[in-house]
C-alpha cells in the first residue's frame, strides 16, 4: 500500500512539474547540451590587446553552462568576430566633465559543425558603463569589468538565439 502511494505521489510530482512549463536551464530542444570549441577571435576593432580578455570571457560563459569542449570533442566550432569596441564618455557633471563612459561592443558569431558547414550566424551588441573618476587603476579595472559584462550579455543573447534554430 505504501509502495503504491509513493508511486502515485511521484507520478503526480512529475506530471505537475512537466505541465507547469518547467525546464532545466541549458538543455536544448533535443535534450542534449551543444558543446563548443571557441576558435581564435578575429578582431576588426583597433583594440586587439583585448583579445585574451574577450576570449577568456566567452569561454568562461560557456563553462558556466557546461558547453565548452576541446576541439576534438566539440560538436560545434564557435568563431567570434569582434566588429567594434567603442568607448563614449557621458558628460554628466555640473562642470561638463565625464564621470562615466559607455563601452559598446558588437560581435558576430559563426557556428560550424564538425564537417565545417555553417549552421548559424548572428550579430549581437551590448552597451555597459563604467566610472572614470578616481585613480587610473580603478578606471582600467572598471573598463575590464564593463567589457566582461557586455560579453556576458552578448553571450546570453547568442545562446538564446542559437537554441531557437533547428540543428
Coordinates of C-alpha atoms in Angstrom, one line a residue:
X1 CA 0.0 0.0 0.0
X2 CA 2.8 2.4 0.9
X3 CA 4.6 1.5 -2.3
X4 CA 1.6 2.4 -4.4
X5 CA 1.1 5.6 -2.6
X6 CA 4.7 6.5 -3.1
X7 CA 4.4 5.7 -6.9
X8 CA 1.3 7.8 -7.1
X9 CA 2.9 10.8 -5.4
X10 CA 6.0 10.5 -7.7
X11 CA 3.8 10.4 -10.8
X12 CA 1.8 13.4 -9.7
X13 CA 5.0 15.3 -9.0
X14 CA 6.4 14.5 -12.5
X15 CA 3.1 15.5 -14.2
X16 CA 2.8 18.8 -12.3
X17 CA 6.4 19.7 -13.0
X18 CA 6.1 19.0 -16.7
X19 CA 2.8 20.6 -17.1
X20 CA 3.8 23.9 -15.4
X21 CA 6.4 24.6 -18.2
X22 CA 9.5 23.9 -16.0
X23 CA 12.6 23.0 -18.0
X24 CA 16.2 22.6 -17.0
X25 CA 18.3 25.6 -17.9
X26 CA 20.9 24.9 -20.6
X27 CA 19.2 22.0 -22.2
X28 CA 18.3 22.3 -25.9
X29 CA 15.1 21.1 -27.6
X30 CA 16.8 17.8 -28.3
X31 CA 17.7 17.4 -24.6
X32 CA 21.4 17.4 -25.2
X33 CA 23.6 20.4 -24.5
X34 CA 25.5 21.6 -27.5
X35 CA 29.2 21.9 -26.9
X36 CA 31.5 24.4 -28.5
X37 CA 35.2 24.8 -29.3
X38 CA 36.0 28.5 -29.4
X39 CA 38.2 29.4 -32.3
X40 CA 40.6 32.3 -32.0
X41 CA 38.9 35.7 -32.1
X42 CA 39.1 37.8 -35.2
X43 CA 39.2 41.4 -34.0
X44 CA 38.3 44.1 -36.6
X45 CA 38.5 46.8 -33.9
X46 CA 41.7 48.7 -33.1
X47 CA 41.6 47.1 -29.6
X48 CA 43.5 43.9 -30.4
X49 CA 45.1 44.0 -26.9
X50 CA 41.7 42.9 -25.5
X51 CA 41.6 39.6 -27.4
X52 CA 42.8 37.5 -24.5
X53 CA 40.2 39.1 -22.1
X54 CA 37.4 38.6 -24.6
X55 CA 38.4 35.0 -25.4
X56 CA 38.5 34.2 -21.7
X57 CA 35.1 35.8 -21.0
X58 CA 33.5 33.9 -23.9
X59 CA 35.0 30.6 -22.7
X60 CA 34.0 31.3 -19.1
X61 CA 30.4 31.9 -20.1
X62 CA 30.3 28.6 -21.9
X63 CA 31.9 26.9 -18.9
X64 CA 29.1 28.2 -16.7
X65 CA 26.7 26.2 -18.9
X66 CA 28.9 23.2 -19.3
X67 CA 29.1 23.9 -23.1
X68 CA 32.9 24.3 -23.6
X69 CA 34.8 21.4 -25.1
X70 CA 38.1 20.6 -26.6
X71 CA 38.3 20.8 -30.4
X72 CA 38.3 17.0 -30.8
X73 CA 35.1 16.6 -28.7
X74 CA 33.1 19.6 -29.7
X75 CA 30.0 19.3 -31.7
X76 CA 30.3 22.9 -33.0
X77 CA 33.1 25.4 -33.6
X78 CA 32.3 29.0 -32.4
X79 CA 34.2 31.7 -34.3
X80 CA 33.7 35.1 -32.8
X81 CA 34.3 38.2 -34.8
X82 CA 34.7 41.5 -32.9
X83 CA 33.2 44.1 -35.3
X84 CA 33.7 47.0 -33.0
X85 CA 34.5 48.1 -29.5
X86 CA 33.7 51.8 -28.8
X87 CA 34.0 54.0 -25.8
X88 CA 31.9 57.1 -25.5
X89 CA 32.1 59.4 -22.5
X90 CA 28.9 60.5 -20.8
X91 CA 29.2 64.2 -19.8
X92 CA 27.1 64.4 -16.8
X93 CA 28.8 66.5 -14.1
X94 CA 28.0 70.2 -13.4
X95 CA 31.4 71.1 -14.7
X96 CA 30.9 69.5 -18.1
X97 CA 33.2 66.6 -17.1
X98 CA 32.7 62.9 -17.9
X99 CA 32.1 60.8 -14.8
X100 CA 31.4 57.6 -16.7
X101 CA 32.0 56.0 -20.1
X102 CA 29.9 53.6 -22.1
X103 CA 31.6 50.6 -23.6
X104 CA 29.7 49.3 -26.7
X105 CA 30.6 46.1 -28.3
X106 CA 29.4 44.4 -31.5
X107 CA 30.2 40.7 -32.0
X108 CA 29.3 38.3 -34.8
X109 CA 29.3 34.6 -34.1
X110 CA 29.7 32.0 -36.8
X111 CA 29.0 28.4 -35.7
X112 CA 30.1 25.5 -37.9
X113 CA 29.6 21.8 -37.3
X114 CA 32.2 19.1 -37.4
X115 CA 32.2 19.0 -41.2
X116 CA 32.9 22.7 -41.5
X117 CA 29.3 23.6 -42.6
X118 CA 28.0 26.8 -41.2
X119 CA 24.9 26.1 -39.1
X120 CA 24.4 29.5 -37.5
X121 CA 25.5 33.1 -37.8
X122 CA 24.3 36.1 -35.7
X123 CA 25.4 39.5 -34.7
X124 CA 24.8 40.9 -31.2
X125 CA 25.7 44.0 -29.3
X126 CA 25.7 45.4 -25.8
X127 CA 26.4 48.7 -24.0
X128 CA 27.8 48.8 -20.5
X129 CA 29.0 51.7 -18.4
X130 CA 32.0 52.2 -16.1
X131 CA 33.1 55.2 -13.9
X132 CA 36.1 57.2 -15.0
X133 CA 36.7 59.1 -11.7
X134 CA 39.4 58.0 -9.3
X135 CA 42.8 56.6 -9.8
X136 CA 43.9 55.2 -13.2
X137 CA 44.0 51.6 -12.0
X138 CA 40.3 51.7 -10.9
X139 CA 39.3 53.2 -14.3
X140 CA 41.1 50.3 -16.1
X141 CA 39.5 47.8 -13.8
X142 CA 36.1 49.4 -14.5
X143 CA 36.7 49.2 -18.2
X144 CA 37.6 45.5 -18.0
X145 CA 34.5 44.8 -15.9
X146 CA 32.3 46.6 -18.4
X147 CA 33.8 44.5 -21.2
X148 CA 33.1 41.4 -19.2
X149 CA 29.5 42.4 -18.5
X150 CA 29.0 43.3 -22.2
X151 CA 30.3 39.9 -23.3
X152 CA 28.2 38.1 -20.8
X153 CA 25.1 39.9 -22.1
X154 CA 26.1 39.2 -25.7
X155 CA 26.7 35.5 -24.9
X156 CA 23.3 35.2 -23.3
X157 CA 21.7 36.7 -26.4
X158 CA 23.7 34.4 -28.6
X159 CA 22.7 31.3 -26.6
X160 CA 19.1 32.2 -26.6
X161 CA 19.1 32.7 -30.4
X162 CA 21.2 29.6 -31.1
X163 CA 18.7 27.4 -29.1
X164 CA 15.8 28.6 -31.3
X165 CA 17.2 27.2 -34.5
X166 CA 16.8 23.6 -35.7
X167 CA 20.1 21.8 -35.8

